[in-house]
Coordinates of C-alpha atoms in Angstrom, one line a residue:
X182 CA 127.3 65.5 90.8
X183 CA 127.9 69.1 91.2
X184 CA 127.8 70.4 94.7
X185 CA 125.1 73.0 94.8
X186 CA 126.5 74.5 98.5
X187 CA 129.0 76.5 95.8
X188 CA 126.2 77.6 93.6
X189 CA 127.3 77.7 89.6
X190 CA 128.6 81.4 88.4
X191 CA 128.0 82.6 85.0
X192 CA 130.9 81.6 83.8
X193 CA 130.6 78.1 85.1
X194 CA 127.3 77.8 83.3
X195 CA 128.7 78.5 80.3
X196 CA 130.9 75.8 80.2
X197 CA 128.0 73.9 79.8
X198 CA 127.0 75.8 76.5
X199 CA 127.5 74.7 72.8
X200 CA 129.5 78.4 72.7
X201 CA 128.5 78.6 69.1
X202 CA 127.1 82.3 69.7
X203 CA 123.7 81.7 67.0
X204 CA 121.6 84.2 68.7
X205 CA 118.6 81.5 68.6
X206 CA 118.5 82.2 71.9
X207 CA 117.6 85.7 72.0
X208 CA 120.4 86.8 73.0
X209 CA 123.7 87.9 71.0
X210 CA 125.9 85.5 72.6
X211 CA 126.3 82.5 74.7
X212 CA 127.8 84.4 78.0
X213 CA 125.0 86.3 78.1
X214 CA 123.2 83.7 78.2
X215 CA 124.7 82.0 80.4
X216 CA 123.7 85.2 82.4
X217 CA 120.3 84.8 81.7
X218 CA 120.2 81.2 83.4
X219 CA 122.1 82.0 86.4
X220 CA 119.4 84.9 86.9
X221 CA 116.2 82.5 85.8
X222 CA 115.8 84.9 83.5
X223 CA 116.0 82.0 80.8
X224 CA 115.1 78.2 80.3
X225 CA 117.7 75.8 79.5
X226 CA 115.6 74.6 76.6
X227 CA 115.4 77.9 74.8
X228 CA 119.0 77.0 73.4
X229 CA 118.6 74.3 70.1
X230 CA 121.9 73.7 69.6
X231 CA 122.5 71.4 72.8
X232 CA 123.0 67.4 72.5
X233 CA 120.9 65.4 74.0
X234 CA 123.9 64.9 76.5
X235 CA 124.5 68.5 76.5
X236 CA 120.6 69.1 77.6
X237 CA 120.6 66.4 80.1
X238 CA 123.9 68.1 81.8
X239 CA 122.6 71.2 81.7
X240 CA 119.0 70.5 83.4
X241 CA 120.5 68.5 86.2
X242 CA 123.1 71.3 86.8
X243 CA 120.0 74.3 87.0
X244 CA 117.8 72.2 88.8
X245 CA 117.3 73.9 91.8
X246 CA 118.2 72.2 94.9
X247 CA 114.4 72.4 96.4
X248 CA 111.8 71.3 93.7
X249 CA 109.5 73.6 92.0
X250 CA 106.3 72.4 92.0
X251 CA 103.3 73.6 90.6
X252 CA 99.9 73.5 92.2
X253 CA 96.8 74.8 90.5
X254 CA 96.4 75.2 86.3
X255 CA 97.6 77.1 84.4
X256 CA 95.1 80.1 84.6
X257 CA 95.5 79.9 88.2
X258 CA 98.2 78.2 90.0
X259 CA 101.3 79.4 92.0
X260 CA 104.4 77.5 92.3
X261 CA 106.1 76.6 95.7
X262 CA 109.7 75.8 96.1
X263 CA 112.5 76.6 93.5
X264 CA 114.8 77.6 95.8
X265 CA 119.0 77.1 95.7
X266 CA 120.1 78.6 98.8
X267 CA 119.9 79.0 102.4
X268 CA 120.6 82.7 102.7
X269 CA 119.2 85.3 100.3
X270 CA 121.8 87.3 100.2
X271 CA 123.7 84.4 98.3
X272 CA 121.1 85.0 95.4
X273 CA 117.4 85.4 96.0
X274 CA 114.2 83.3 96.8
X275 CA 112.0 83.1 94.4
X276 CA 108.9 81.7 95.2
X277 CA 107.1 83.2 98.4
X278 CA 105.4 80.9 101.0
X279 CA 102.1 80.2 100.2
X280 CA 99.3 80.6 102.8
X281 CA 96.4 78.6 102.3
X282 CA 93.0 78.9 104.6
X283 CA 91.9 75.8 106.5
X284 CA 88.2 74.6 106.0
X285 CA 86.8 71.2 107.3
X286 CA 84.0 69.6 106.2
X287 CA 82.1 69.5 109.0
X288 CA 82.1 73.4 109.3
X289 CA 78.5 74.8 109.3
X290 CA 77.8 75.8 105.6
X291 CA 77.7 79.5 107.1
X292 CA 81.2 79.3 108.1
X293 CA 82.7 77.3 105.0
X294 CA 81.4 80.5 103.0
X295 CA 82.5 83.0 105.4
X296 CA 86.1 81.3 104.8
X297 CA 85.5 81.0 100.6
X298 CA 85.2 85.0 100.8
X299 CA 88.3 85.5 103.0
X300 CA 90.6 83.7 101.1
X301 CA 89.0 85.5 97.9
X302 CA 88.9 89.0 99.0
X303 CA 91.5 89.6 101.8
X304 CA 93.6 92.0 100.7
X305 CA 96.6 94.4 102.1
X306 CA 98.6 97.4 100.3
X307 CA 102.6 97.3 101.1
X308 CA 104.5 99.9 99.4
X309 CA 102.2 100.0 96.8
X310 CA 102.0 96.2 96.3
X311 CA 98.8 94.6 96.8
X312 CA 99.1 91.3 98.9
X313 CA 96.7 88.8 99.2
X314 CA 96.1 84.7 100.0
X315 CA 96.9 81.7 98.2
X316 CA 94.4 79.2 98.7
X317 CA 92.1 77.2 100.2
X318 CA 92.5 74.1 102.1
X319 CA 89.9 71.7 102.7
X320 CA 90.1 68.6 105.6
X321 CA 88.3 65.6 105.7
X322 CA 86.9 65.1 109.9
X323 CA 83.3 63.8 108.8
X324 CA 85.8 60.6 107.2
X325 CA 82.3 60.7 104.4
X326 CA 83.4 60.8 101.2
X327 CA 80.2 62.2 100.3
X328 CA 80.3 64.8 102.5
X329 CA 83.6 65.7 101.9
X330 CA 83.1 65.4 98.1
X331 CA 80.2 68.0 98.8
X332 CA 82.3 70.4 100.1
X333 CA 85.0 70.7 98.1
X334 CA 82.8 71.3 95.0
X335 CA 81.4 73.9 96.9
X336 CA 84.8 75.3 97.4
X337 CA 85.2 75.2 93.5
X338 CA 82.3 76.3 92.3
X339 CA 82.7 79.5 94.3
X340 CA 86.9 79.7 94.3
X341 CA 89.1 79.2 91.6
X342 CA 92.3 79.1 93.2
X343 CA 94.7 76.5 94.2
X344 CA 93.4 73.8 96.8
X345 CA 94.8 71.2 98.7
X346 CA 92.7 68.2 99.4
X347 CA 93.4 66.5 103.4
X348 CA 92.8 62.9 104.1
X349 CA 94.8 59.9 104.5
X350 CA 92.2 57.7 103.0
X351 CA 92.9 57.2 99.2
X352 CA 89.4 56.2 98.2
X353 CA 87.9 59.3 99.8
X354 CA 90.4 60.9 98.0
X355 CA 89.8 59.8 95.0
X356 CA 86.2 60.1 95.0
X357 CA 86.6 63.7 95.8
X358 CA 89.4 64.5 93.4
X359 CA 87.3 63.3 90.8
X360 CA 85.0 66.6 90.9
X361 CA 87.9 68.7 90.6
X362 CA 90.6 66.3 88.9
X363 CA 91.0 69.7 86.1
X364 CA 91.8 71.7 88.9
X365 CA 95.7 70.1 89.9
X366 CA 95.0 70.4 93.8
X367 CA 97.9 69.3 95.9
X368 CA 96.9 65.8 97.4
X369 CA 97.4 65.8 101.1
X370 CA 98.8 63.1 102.2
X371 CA 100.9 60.0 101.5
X372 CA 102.3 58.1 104.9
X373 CA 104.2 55.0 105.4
X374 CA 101.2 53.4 105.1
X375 CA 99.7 54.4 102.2
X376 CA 101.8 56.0 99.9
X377 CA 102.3 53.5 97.1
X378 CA 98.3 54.2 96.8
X379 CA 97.8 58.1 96.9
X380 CA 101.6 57.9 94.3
X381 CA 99.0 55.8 91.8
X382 CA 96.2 58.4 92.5
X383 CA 98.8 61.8 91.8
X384 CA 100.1 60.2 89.2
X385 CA 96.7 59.0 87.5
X386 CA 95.4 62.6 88.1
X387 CA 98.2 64.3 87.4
X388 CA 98.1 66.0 90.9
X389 CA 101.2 67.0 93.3
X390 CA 101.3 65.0 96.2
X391 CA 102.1 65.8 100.1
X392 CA 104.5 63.4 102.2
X393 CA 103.4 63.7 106.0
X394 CA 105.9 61.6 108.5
X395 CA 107.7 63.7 111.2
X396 CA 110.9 61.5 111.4
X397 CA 112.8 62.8 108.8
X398 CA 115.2 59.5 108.4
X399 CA 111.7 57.6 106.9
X400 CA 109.9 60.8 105.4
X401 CA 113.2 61.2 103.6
X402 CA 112.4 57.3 102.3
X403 CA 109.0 57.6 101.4
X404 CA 109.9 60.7 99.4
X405 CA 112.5 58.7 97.6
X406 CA 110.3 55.7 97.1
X407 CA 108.1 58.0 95.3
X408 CA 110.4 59.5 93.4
X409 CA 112.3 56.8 92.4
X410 CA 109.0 55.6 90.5
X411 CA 109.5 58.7 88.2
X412 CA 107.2 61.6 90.1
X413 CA 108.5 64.2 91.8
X414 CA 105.7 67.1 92.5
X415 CA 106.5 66.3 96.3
X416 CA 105.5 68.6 98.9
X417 CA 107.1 67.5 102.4
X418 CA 105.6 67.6 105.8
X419 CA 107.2 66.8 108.8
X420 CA 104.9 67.9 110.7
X421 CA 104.5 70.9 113.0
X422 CA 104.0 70.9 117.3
X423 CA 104.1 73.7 118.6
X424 CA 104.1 73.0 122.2
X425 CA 107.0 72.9 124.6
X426 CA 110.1 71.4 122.9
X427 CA 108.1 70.5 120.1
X428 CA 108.8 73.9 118.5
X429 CA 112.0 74.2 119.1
X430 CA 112.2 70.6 117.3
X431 CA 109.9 71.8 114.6
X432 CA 111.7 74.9 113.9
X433 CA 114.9 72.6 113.9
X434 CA 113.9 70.2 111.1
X435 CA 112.0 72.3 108.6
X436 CA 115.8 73.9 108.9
X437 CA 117.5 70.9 108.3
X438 CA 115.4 70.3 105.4
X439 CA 116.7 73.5 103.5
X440 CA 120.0 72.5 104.9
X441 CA 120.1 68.4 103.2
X442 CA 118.5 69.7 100.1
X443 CA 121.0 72.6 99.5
X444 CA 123.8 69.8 100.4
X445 CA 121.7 67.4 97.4
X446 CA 120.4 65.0 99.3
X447 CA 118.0 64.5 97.4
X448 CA 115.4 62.9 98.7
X449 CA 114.8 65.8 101.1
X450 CA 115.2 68.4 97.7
X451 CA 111.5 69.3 97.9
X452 CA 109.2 71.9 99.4
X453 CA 108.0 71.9 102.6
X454 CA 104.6 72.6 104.2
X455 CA 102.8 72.2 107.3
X456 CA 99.6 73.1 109.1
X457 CA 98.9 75.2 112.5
X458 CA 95.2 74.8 112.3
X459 CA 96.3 71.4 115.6
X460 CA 97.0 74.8 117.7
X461 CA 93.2 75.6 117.7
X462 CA 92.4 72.1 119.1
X463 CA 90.3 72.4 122.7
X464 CA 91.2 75.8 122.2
X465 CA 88.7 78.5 124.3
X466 CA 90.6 81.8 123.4
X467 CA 90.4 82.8 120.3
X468 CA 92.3 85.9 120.5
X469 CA 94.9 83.8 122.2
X470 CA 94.7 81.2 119.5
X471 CA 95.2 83.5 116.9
X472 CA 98.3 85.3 118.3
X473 CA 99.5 82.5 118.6
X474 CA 99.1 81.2 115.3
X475 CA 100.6 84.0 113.9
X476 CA 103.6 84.1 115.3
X477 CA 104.0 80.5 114.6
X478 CA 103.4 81.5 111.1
X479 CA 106.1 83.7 110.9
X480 CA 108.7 81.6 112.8
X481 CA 108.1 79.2 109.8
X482 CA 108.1 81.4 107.1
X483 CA 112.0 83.0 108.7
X484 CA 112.5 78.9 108.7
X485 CA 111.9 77.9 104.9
X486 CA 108.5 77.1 105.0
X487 CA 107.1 76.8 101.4
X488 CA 103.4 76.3 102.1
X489 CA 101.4 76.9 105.8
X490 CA 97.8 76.2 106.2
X491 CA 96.2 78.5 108.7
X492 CA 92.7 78.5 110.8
X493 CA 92.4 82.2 111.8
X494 CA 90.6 84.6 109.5
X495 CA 91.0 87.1 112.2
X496 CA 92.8 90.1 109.8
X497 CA 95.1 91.7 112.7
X498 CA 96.7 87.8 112.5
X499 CA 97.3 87.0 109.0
X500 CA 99.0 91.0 108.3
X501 CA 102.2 90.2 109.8
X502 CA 102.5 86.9 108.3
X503 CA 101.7 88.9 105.0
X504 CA 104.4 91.5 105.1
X505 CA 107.3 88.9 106.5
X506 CA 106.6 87.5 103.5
X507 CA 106.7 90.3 101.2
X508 CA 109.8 91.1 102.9
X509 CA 111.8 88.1 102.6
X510 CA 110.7 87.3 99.3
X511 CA 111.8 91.0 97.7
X512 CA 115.2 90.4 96.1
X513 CA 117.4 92.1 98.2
X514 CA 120.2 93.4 95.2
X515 CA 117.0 95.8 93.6
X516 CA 116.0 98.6 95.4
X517 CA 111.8 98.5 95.2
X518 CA 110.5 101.8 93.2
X519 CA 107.9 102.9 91.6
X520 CA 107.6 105.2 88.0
X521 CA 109.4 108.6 88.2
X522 CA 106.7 111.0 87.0
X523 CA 103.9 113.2 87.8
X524 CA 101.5 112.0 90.2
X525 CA 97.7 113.4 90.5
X526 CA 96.3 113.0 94.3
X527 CA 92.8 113.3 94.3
X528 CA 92.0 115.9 91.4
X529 CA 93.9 118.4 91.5
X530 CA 94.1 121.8 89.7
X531 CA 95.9 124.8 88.9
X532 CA 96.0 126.1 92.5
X533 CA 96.9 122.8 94.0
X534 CA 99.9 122.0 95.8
X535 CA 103.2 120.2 94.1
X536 CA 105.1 118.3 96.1
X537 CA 108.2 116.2 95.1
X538 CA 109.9 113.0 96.4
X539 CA 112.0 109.7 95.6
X540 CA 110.8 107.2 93.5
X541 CA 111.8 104.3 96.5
X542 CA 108.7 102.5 97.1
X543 CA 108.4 102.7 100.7
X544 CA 108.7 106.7 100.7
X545 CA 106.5 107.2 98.1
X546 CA 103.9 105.1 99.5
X547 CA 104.2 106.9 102.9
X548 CA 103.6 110.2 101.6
X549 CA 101.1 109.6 99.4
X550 CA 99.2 108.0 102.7
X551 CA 100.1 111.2 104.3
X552 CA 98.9 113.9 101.2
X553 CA 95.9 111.7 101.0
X554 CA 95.0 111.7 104.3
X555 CA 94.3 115.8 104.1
X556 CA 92.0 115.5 101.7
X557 CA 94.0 118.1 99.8
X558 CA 94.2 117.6 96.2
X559 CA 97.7 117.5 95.3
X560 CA 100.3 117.1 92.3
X561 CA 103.1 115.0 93.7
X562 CA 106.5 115.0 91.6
X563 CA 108.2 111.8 91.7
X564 CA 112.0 112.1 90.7
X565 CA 114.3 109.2 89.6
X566 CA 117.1 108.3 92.0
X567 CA 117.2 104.9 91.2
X568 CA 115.1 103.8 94.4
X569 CA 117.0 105.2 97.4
X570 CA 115.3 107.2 99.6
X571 CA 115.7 111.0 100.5
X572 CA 118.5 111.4 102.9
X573 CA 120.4 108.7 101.3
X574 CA 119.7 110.4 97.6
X575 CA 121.2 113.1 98.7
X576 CA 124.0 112.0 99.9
X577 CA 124.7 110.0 97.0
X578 CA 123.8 113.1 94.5
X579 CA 121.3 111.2 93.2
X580 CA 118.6 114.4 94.3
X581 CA 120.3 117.4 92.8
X582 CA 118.6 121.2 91.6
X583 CA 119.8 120.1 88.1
X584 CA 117.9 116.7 88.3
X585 CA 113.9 118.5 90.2
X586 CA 114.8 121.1 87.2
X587 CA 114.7 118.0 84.7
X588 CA 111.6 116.5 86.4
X589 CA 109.8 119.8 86.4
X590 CA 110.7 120.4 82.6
X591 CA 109.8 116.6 81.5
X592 CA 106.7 116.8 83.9
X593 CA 105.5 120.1 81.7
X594 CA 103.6 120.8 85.8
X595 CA 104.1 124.1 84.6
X596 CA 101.4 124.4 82.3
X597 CA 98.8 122.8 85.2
X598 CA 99.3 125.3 87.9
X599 CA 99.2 129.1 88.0
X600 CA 101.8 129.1 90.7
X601 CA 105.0 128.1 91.0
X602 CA 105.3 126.5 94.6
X603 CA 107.8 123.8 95.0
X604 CA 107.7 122.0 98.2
X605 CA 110.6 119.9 99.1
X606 CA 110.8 117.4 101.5
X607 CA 112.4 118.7 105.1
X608 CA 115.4 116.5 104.8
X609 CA 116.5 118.3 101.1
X610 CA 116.2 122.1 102.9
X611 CA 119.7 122.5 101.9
X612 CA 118.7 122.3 98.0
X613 CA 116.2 125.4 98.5
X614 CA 118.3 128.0 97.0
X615 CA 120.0 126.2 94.5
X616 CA 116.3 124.9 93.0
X617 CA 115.5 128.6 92.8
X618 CA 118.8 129.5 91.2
X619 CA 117.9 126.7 88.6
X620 CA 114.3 127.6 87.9
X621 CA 111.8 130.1 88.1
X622 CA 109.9 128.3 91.4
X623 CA 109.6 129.3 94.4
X624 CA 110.5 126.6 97.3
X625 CA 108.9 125.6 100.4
X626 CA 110.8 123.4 102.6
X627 CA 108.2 120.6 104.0
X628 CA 108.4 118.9 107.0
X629 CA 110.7 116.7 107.8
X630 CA 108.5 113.6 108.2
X631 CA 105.2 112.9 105.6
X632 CA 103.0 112.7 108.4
X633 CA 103.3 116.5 109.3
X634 CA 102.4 117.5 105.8
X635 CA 98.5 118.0 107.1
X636 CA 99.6 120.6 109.8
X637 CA 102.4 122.0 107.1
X638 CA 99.6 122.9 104.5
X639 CA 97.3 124.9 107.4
X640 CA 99.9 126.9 108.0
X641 CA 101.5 127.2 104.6
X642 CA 99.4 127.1 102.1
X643 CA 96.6 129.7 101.1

């Protein structure tokens, strides 16, 4: 059993190769494959020359230490889990928490809708990235499995995401699953009680399947039971309070969770979920509720939460929860950037301003907010520093006169204005002469922060 707390190197992987170098692969030789896998660049599988020994080695060595599973088809599914260490910094995570929006079936028709177009068209730009919901979620409180059957084909017929069906009653389930049985929802959930019946019901549909049990010594066991039968698309759930002590317990176990499944033990080597939607129980503050709810959220998402279904569609809630997200799940060892070229900003022409920046994500996304909001069509010149930002481009050369002169050459912005007006970003006011030793442009020095650029133009530019 290898001991995943030390995860493999490169070199270790390839130990586990047939080191014949073919190339079969796609790449030239088995090292760099080897590199390939520790990245998950590459499947295992892509290599033909393994034993059947070899292959069975070399899965059981790459499986990660939580589960990936799949929810959803193929067309439209995300996958939750995946993940090999505790930190990120060790490697990476790779697949981000899901967020899923709670519907019951005894909402008012009204409101299921209102929540159909939520999960379908909330939306929010970070750094040029455009983030946006998971799923829907859809309880069973009328305990009619007509009525719930109703509602979750309405939920299809107008969503084609991932869903997660919630009862604990396996003929409900079934009956409802069977409307949607080509859709892979996750089945939510198996207990102590019933598991060996909604197992039969995942495995007869093909469907993964949710484990809820909050003491972790028998959650643990069902999971096993389940898997020793030969199916493992488990989700786990040990449930979430989020009153009192009951946090501080919650926050403790989805914790140790990550921390037994990195350590192998592998009946808690799945993903885990849970559900905040208990917080709006009795609840008569909404606002309340919903800050709440939100920071809860993000306490779980810091705390390895692979799945959370939430209640709130208020917008000012789900944002943070969003961009923690986005944040975590960005691997740290890349810098994020955007395409070094020449950007149009509105529709400019050939007395428009030209501008020029780093092609890091978050300072191009800032100052194109801030040349946008001045409603001043602009040219904005995006140089290639290998995404660092401004002051630290500078500082590691990376923003040179010899480098703009490149850009302004490659760009060819010479040919779309009549002037030749540089403005530089305040921060790079020491590269103003040596820009206009280089070239033939004049150079402004901008202000030192994006959001001054309005005020800057007024007074600068005629």
């Amino acid at each position: 059993m290898v001991d995943k707390m030390a995860r493999l190197t490169s070199l270790q992987i390839y130990e586990y190769l047939p080191k014949k170098n073919c190339g079969k692969c796609g790449e030239d030789t088995c090292i760099a494959f080897a590199m390939k896998l520790y990245e998950r660049e590459k499947n295992p599988l892509e290599c033909t020359e393994f034993t059947e020994e070899q292959k069975r080695k070399i899965i059981e060595v790459l499986t990660p230490s939580v589960r990936e599973v799949t929810i959803g088809t193929r067309d439209k599914h995300i996958k939750i889990g995946g993940e090999e260490v505790i930190y990120r910094h060790e490697l990476r995570f790779f697949n981000p928490c899901a967020l899923f929006v709670d519907i019951s079936d005894i909402m008012e028709n009204e409101e299921i809708n209102k929540r159909i177009d939520f999960a379908k068209n909330f939306e929010f730009e970070r750094i040029g990235d455009i983030l946006k919901l998971d799923g829907i979620s859809i309880r069973c409180n009328s305990d009619n499995p007509k009525k719930f059957k109703s509602v979750v084909e309405m939920v299809a017929s107008r969503f084609n995401g991932p869903m997660i069906l919630k009862t604990f009653n396996p003929g409900i389930m079934e009956y409802a699953l069977k409307a949607v049985m080509n859709r892979r929802p996750l089945l939510y959930a198996a207990n102590k009680e019933n598991w060996q019946s909604m197992m039969e019901l995942a495995q007869k549909y093909n469907a993964p399947l949710a484990v809820n049990e909050k003491n972790l010594s028998e959650l643990g066991t069902i999971a096993m039971n389940i898997s020793s039968a030969g199916f493992n698309d488990i989700v786990l759930d040990p449930g979430i309070d989020a009153e009192g002590k009951g946090l501080a317990e919650t926050i403790d176990k989805f914790t140790m969770i990550r921390r037994a499944a990195v350590r192998e033990i592998r009946e808690l080597g799945f993903p885990v979920m849970g559900s905040t939607v208990p917080i709006w129980i009795n609840s008569n503050d909404e606002v309340s509720s919903s800050f709440y709810e939100s920071t809860i959220l993000c306490m779980l998402i810091n705390r390895f939460a692979s799945l959370l279904v939430f209640h709130t569609t208020d917008i000012w809630a789900i944002i943070p929860a969003l961009v923690l997200r986005y944040n975590i799940y960005t691997d740290p060892r890349v810098e994020p950037t955007v395409e070094a070229k020449l950007y149009e900003i509105g529709s400019p022409d050939e007395n428009s301003p030209v501008f020029i920046t780093t092609n890091f994500a978050l300072t191009y996304s800032s100052v194109v907010k801030d040349i946008e909001s001045t409603n001043i069509a602009s040219y904005l010149l995006v140089i290639d520093t290998e995404g660092l930002a401004v002051a630290v481009s500078l500082a590691g050369e990376k923003l040179t006169a010899s480098v703009i002169k490149k850009a302004l050459e490659e760009s060819k912005i010479s040919e779309r204005v009549k002037h030749k007006k540089l403005i530089i970003p305040g921060v790079a006011a020491k590269l103003k002469h040596a820009i206009e030793d280089e070239t033939d442009w004049k150079v402004l020095v901008g202000p030192g922060d994006s959001s001054q650029i309005g005020s800057f133009l007024k007074e600068n530019w005629k």
